[in-house]
Short mmCIF file of C-alpha atoms in Angstrom, two decimals:
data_model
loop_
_atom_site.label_atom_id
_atom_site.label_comp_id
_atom_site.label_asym_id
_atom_site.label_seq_id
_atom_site.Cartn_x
_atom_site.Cartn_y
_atom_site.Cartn_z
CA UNK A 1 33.75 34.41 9.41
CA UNK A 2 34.09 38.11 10.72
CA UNK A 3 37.38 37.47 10.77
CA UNK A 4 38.47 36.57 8.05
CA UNK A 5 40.99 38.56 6.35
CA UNK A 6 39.76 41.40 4.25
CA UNK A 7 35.98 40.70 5.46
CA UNK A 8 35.88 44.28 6.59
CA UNK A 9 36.46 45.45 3.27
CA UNK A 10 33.89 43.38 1.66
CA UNK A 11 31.13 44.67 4.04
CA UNK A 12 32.61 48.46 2.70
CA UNK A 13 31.33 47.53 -0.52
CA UNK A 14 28.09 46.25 0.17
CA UNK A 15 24.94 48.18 0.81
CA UNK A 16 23.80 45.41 3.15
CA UNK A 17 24.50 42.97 6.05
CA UNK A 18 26.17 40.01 4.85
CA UNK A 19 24.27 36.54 5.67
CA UNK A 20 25.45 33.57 6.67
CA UNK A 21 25.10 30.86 4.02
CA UNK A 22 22.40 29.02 6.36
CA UNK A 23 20.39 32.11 6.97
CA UNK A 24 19.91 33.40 3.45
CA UNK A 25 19.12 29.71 3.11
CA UNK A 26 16.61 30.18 5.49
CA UNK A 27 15.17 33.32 3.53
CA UNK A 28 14.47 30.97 0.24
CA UNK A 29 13.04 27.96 1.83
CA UNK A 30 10.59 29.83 3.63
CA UNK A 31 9.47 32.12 0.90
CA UNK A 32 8.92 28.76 -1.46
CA UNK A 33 7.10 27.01 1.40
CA UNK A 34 5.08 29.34 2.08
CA UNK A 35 4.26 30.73 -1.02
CA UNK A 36 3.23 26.77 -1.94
CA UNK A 37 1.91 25.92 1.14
CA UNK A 38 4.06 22.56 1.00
CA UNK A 39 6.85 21.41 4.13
CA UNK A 40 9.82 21.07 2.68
CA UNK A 41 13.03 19.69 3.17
CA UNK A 42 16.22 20.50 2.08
CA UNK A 43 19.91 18.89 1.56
CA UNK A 44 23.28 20.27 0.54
CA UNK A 45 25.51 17.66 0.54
CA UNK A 46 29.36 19.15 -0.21
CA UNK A 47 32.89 17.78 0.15
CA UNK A 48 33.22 17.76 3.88
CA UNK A 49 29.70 18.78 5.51
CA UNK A 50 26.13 18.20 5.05
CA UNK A 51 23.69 21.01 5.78
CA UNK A 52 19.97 19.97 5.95
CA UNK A 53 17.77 22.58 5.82
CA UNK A 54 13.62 22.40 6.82
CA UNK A 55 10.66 24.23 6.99
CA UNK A 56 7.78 22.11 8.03
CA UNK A 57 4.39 23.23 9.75
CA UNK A 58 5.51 26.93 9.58
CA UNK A 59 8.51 25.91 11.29
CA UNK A 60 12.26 26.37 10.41
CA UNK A 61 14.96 23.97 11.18
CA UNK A 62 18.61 23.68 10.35
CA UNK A 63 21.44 21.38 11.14
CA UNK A 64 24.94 20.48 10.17
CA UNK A 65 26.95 17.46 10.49
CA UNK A 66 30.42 18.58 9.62
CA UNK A 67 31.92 14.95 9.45
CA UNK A 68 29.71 13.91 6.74
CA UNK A 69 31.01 14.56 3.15
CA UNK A 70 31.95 13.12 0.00
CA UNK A 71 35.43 13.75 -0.42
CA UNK A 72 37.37 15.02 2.80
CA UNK A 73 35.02 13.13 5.04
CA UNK A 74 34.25 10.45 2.74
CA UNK A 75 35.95 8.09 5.49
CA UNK A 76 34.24 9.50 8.04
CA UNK A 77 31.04 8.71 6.70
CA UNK A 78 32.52 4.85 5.78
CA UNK A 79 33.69 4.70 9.41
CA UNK A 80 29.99 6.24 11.10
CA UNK A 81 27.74 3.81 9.07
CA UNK A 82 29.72 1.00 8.48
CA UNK A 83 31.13 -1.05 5.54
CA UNK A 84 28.37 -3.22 5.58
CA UNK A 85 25.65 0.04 5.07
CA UNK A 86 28.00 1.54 2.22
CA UNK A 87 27.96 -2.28 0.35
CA UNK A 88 24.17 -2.61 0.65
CA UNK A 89 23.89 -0.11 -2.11
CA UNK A 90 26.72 -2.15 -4.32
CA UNK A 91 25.59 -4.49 -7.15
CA UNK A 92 27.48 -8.09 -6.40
CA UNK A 93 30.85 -8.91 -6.98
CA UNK A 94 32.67 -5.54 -4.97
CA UNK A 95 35.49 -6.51 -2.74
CA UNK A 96 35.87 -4.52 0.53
CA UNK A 97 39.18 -3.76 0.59
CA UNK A 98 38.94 -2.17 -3.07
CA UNK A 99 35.97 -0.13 -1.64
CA UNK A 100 37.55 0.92 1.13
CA UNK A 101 40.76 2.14 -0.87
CA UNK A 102 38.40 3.70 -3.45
CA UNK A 103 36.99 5.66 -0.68
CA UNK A 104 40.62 6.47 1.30
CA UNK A 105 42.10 7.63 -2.48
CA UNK A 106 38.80 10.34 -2.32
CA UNK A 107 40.07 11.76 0.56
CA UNK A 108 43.19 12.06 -0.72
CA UNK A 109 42.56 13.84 -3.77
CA UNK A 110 39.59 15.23 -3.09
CA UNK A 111 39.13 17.03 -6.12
CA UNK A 112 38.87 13.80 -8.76
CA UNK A 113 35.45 13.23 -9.92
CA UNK A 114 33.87 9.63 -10.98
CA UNK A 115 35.98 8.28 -14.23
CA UNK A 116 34.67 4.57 -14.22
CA UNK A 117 31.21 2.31 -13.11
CA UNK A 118 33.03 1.29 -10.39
CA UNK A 119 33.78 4.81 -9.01
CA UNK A 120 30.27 6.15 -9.53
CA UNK A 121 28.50 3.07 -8.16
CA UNK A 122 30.69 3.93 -4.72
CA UNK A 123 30.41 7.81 -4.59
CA UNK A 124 26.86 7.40 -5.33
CA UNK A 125 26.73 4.57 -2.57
CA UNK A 126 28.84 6.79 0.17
CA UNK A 127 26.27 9.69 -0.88
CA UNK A 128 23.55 7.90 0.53
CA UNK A 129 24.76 6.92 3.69
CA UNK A 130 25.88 10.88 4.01
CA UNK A 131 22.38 11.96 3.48
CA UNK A 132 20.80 9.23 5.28
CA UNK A 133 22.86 9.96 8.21
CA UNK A 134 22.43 13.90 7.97
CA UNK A 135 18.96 13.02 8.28
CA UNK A 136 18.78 11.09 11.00
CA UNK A 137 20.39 13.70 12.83
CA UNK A 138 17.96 16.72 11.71
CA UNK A 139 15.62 14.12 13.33
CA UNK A 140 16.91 14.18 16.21
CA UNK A 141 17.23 17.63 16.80
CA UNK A 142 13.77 18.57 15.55
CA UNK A 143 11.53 16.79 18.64
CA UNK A 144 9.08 18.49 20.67
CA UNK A 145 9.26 19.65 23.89
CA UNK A 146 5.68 19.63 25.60
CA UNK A 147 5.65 19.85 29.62
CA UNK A 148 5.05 16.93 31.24
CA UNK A 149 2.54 16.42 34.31
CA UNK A 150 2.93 15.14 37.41
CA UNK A 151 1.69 11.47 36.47
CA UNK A 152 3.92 11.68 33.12
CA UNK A 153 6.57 11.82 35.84
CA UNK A 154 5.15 9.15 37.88
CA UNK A 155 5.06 6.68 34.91
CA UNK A 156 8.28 7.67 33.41
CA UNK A 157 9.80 6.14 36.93
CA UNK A 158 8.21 3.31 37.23
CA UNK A 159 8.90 2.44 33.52
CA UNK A 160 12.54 2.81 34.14
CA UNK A 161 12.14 1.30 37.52
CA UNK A 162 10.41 -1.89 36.52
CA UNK A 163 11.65 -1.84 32.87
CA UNK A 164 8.44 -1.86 31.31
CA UNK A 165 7.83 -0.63 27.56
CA UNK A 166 6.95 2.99 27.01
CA UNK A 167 3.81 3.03 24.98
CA UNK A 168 4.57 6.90 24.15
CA UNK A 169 7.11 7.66 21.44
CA UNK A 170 9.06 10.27 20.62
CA UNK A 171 7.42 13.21 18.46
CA UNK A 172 8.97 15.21 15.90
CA UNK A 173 8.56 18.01 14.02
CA UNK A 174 8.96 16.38 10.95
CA UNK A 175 7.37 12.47 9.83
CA UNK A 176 8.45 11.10 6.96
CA UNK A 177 4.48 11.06 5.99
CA UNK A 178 4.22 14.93 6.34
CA UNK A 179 7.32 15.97 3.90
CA UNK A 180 5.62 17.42 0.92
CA UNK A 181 8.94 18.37 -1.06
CA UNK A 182 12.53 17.12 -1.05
CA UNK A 183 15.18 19.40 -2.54
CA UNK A 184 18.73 18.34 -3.09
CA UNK A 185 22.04 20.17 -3.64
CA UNK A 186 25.75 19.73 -4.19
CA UNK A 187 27.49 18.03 -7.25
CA UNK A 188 26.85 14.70 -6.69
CA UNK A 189 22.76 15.03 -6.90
CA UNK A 190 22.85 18.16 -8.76
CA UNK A 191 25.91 17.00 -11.93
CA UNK A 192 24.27 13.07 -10.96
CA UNK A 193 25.26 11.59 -14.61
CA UNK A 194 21.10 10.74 -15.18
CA UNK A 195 18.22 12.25 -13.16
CA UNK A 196 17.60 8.98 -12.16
CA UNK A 197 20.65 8.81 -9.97
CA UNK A 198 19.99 11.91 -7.86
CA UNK A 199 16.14 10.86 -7.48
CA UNK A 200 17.24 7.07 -6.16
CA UNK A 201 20.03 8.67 -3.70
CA UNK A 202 17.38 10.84 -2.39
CA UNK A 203 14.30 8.55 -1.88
CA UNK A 204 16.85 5.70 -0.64
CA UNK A 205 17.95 8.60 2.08
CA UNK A 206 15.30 10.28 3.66
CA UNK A 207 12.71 7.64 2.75
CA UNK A 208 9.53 9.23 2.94
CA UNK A 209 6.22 7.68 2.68
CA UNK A 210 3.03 8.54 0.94
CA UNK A 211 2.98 10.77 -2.00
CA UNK A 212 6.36 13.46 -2.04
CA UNK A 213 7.74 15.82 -4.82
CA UNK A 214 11.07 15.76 -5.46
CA UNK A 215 14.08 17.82 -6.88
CA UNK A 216 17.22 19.14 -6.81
CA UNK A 217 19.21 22.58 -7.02
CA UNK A 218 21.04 22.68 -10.33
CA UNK A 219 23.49 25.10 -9.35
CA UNK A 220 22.97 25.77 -5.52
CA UNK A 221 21.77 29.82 -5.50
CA UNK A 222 19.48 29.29 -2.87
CA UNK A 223 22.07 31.43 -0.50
CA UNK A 224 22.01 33.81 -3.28
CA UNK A 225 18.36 33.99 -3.64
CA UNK A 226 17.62 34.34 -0.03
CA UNK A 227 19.61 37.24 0.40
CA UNK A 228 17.96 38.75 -2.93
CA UNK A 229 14.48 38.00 -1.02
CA UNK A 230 15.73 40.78 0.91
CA UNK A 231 15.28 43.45 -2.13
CA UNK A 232 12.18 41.45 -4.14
CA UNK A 233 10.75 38.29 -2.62
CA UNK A 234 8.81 37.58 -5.89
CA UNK A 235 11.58 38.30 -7.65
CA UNK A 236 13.96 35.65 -6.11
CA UNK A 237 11.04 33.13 -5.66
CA UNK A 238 11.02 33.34 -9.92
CA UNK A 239 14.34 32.85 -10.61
CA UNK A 240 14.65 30.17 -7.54
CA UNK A 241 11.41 28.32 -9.80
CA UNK A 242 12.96 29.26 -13.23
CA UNK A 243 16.29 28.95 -13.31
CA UNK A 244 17.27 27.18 -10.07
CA UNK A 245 14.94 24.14 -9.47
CA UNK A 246 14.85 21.12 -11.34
CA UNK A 247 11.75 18.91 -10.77
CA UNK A 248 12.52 14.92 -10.88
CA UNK A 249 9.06 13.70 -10.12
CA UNK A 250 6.55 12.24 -8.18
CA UNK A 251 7.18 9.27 -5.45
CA UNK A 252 4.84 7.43 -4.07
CA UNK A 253 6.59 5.28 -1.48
CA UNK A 254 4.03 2.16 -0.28
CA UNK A 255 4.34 1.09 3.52
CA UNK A 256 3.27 -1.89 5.71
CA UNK A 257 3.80 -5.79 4.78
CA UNK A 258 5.29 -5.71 1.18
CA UNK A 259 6.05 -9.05 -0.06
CA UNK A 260 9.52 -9.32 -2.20
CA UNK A 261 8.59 -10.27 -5.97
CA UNK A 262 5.03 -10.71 -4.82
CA UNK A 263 2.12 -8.70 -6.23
CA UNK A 264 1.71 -5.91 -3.57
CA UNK A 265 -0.66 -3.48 -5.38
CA UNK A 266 -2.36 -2.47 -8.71
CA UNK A 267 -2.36 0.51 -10.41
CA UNK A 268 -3.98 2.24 -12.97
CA UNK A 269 -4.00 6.17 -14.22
CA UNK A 270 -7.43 8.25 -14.20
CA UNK A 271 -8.99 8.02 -17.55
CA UNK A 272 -7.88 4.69 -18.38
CA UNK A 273 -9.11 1.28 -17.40
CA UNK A 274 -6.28 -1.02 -17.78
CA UNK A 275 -4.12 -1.92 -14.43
CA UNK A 276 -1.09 -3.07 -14.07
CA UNK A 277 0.33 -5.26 -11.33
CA UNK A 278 2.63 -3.66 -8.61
CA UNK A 279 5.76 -5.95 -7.40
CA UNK A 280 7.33 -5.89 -3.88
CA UNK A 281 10.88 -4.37 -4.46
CA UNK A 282 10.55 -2.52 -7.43
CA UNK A 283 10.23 1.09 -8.68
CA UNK A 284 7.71 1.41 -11.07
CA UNK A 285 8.09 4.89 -13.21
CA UNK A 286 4.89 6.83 -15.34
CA UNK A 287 6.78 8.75 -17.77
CA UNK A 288 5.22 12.33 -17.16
CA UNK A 289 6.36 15.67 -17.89
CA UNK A 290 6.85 18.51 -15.15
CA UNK A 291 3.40 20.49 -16.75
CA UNK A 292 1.39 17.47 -16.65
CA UNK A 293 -0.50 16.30 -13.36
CA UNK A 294 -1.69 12.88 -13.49
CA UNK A 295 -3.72 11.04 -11.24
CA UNK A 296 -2.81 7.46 -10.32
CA UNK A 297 -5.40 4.89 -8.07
CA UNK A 298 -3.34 2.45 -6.24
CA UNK A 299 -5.44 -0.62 -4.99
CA UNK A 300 -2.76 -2.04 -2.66
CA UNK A 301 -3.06 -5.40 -1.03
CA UNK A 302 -4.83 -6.12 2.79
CA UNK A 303 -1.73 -4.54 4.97
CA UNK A 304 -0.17 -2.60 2.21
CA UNK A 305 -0.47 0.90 2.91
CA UNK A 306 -0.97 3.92 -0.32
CA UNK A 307 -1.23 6.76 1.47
CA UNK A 308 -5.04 5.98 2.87
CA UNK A 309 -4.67 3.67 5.41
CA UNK A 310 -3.99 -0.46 5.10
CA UNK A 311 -5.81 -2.31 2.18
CA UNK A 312 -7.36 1.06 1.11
CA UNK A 313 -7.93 2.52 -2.94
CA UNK A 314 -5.46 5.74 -2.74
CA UNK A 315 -6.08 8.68 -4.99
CA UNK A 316 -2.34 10.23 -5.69
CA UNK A 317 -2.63 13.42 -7.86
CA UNK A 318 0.77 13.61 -9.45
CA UNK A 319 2.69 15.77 -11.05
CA UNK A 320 5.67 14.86 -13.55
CA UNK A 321 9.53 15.29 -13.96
CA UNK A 322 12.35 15.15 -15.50
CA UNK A 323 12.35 11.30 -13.96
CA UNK A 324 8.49 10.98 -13.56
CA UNK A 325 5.66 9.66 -11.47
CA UNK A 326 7.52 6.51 -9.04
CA UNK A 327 5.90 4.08 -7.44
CA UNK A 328 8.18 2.69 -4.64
CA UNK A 329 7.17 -0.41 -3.74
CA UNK A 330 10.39 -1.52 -1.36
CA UNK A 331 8.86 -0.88 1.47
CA UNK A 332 9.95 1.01 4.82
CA UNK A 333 12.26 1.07 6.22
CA UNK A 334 14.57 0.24 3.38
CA UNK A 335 16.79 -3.05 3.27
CA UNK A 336 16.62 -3.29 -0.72
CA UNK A 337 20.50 -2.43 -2.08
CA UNK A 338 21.16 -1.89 -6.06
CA UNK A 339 18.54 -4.83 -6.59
CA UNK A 340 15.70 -2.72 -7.02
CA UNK A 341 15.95 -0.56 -10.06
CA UNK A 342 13.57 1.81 -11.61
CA UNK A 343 11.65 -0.13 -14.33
CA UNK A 344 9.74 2.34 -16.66
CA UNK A 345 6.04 1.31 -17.09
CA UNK A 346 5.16 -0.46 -20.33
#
């Protein structure tokens, strides 16, 4: 970026060091998470790249994948995950090869936005496998490194050796249990035509269990912001909550053996006796505002998992949207396409 023509000049008129989109990044994230005590994760999903931004357990994490994108690299992301990935996400009755070209003619004029169903269903579609992926890889580069002993040696031979199964796994950084807040950028969460769309791209990509806040960067000054935290981190932290961030909702994702159509939990909000009956594959929204906090008791079923362990009553304390308190009750990891729909609660 140095240089770029007239960059010089620029840095005349400035009374400080210009930052790298990713580090002033950086600057906002960590004020928020800190000042909230929450991990959080963040996406910016643009034309060609996808920047995913974290700061979980005090610790700050940031990776690009510069082939994922939702016009330049549209293909690219068709041609990484696969047609099949992309249809999933398709109500029935799309044809490939009009999916495909749909996709090619985005690359091609990358500047055309949604006009019909049909284009919106497949942008919004593509967008998920570009965030899903993006994820996956800020998984991958996010693992600990512990030193190993001597016998961790030892066993790691003979399990290659004699081919038998590793009963350590790898750890990361960040679970998909331990993400307290999911933010999203870039037009096609933040200009989504309903709130509902950006929510649904975002729980469908990084899929997080237990109870998760989520929302999305209306007009992406987090870079902004960040360098401001330089001058007046209270300041920035205000405008970031004020003007910047747009709350969706709660999510409560449900894990373990969730059976499709079948009752898979109850539910019922403090205060009020009456429960209602949870289905496998559906997303069941509270309607509740972004000032209200609501506490829901889940009773899931005997290997249906709330947030408190298999079979076990889970307290979730709540707070509202612009979407709501969901209930995601698809299970992990996610097979469910355009099928499951949010249903609001009666």
């Amino acid at each position: 970026m140095k240089r770029a023509p007239g960059y010089n000049r620029v840095l005349d008129w400035t009374g400080d060091n210009i930052l790298p989109t990713p580090s002033a990044v950086e600057r906002i994230l960590e004020v928020y998470s800190r000042e909230h005590s929450v991990n959080t994760v963040m996406f910016d999903i643009g034309g060609a790249t996808t920047d995913v931004f974290s700061h979980v357990d005090g610790r700050y994490s940031r990776t690009v994948s510069a082939n994922l994108g939702m016009s330049y690299s549209a293909s690219n992301v068709l041609q990484e995950t696969g047609y099949g990935n992309i249809a999933r996400w398709l109500p029935e009755g799309y044809f490939e090869r009009d999916v495909r070209n749909r996709i090619m003619n985005k690359c091609i004029n990358p500047t055309t936005i949604p006009n019909t169903d049909t284009d919106l269903a497949v942008e919004q579609a593509v967008a998920r496998e570009a965030l899903r992926l993006a994820f996956d890889s800020h998984l991958e580069y996010t693992q600990k490194v512990e030193k190993t002993s001597f016998w961790d040696r030892v066993r790691e031979h003979f399990t290659e050796r004699f081919g038998m199964v590793d009963e350590y796994k790898e750890t990361h950084y960040i679970q998909r249990d331990n993400v307290d807040l999911v933010i999203g950028a870039g037009g096609v969460l933040s200009r989504a035509p309903k709130r509902e769309h950006a929510l649904e791209m975002l729980i469908d990509a990084v899929q997080t269990t237990g109870l998760t806040f989520y929302g999305v960067d209306s007009v992406f000054m987090s870079p902004h912001l960040g360098m401001m935290c330089g001058f007046d981190e209270s300041a920035a932290l205000k405008t970031f909550e004020n003007e910047c961030f747009i709350p969706l909702g709660s999510v409560i994702a449900l894990s373990g053996k969730l059976d499709d159509e079948g009752v898979v939990a109850t539910f019922r909000t403090e205060g009020s006796t009456t429960k209602q009956k949870i289905y496998g594959g559906n997303l069941k929204v509270i309607p509740a505002k972004f000032d209200e906090s609501i506490t829901v008791i889940i009773n899931p079923v005997r290997g249906v998992d709330a947030g408190e362990g298999s079979g076990s009553e889970a307290r979730q304390v709540c707070r509202g949207g612009e979407v709501g308190i969901v209930i995601d009750a698809r299970g992990r990891p996610l097979e469910n396409g355009p099928a499951a729909r949010m249903t609001r609660q009666q």
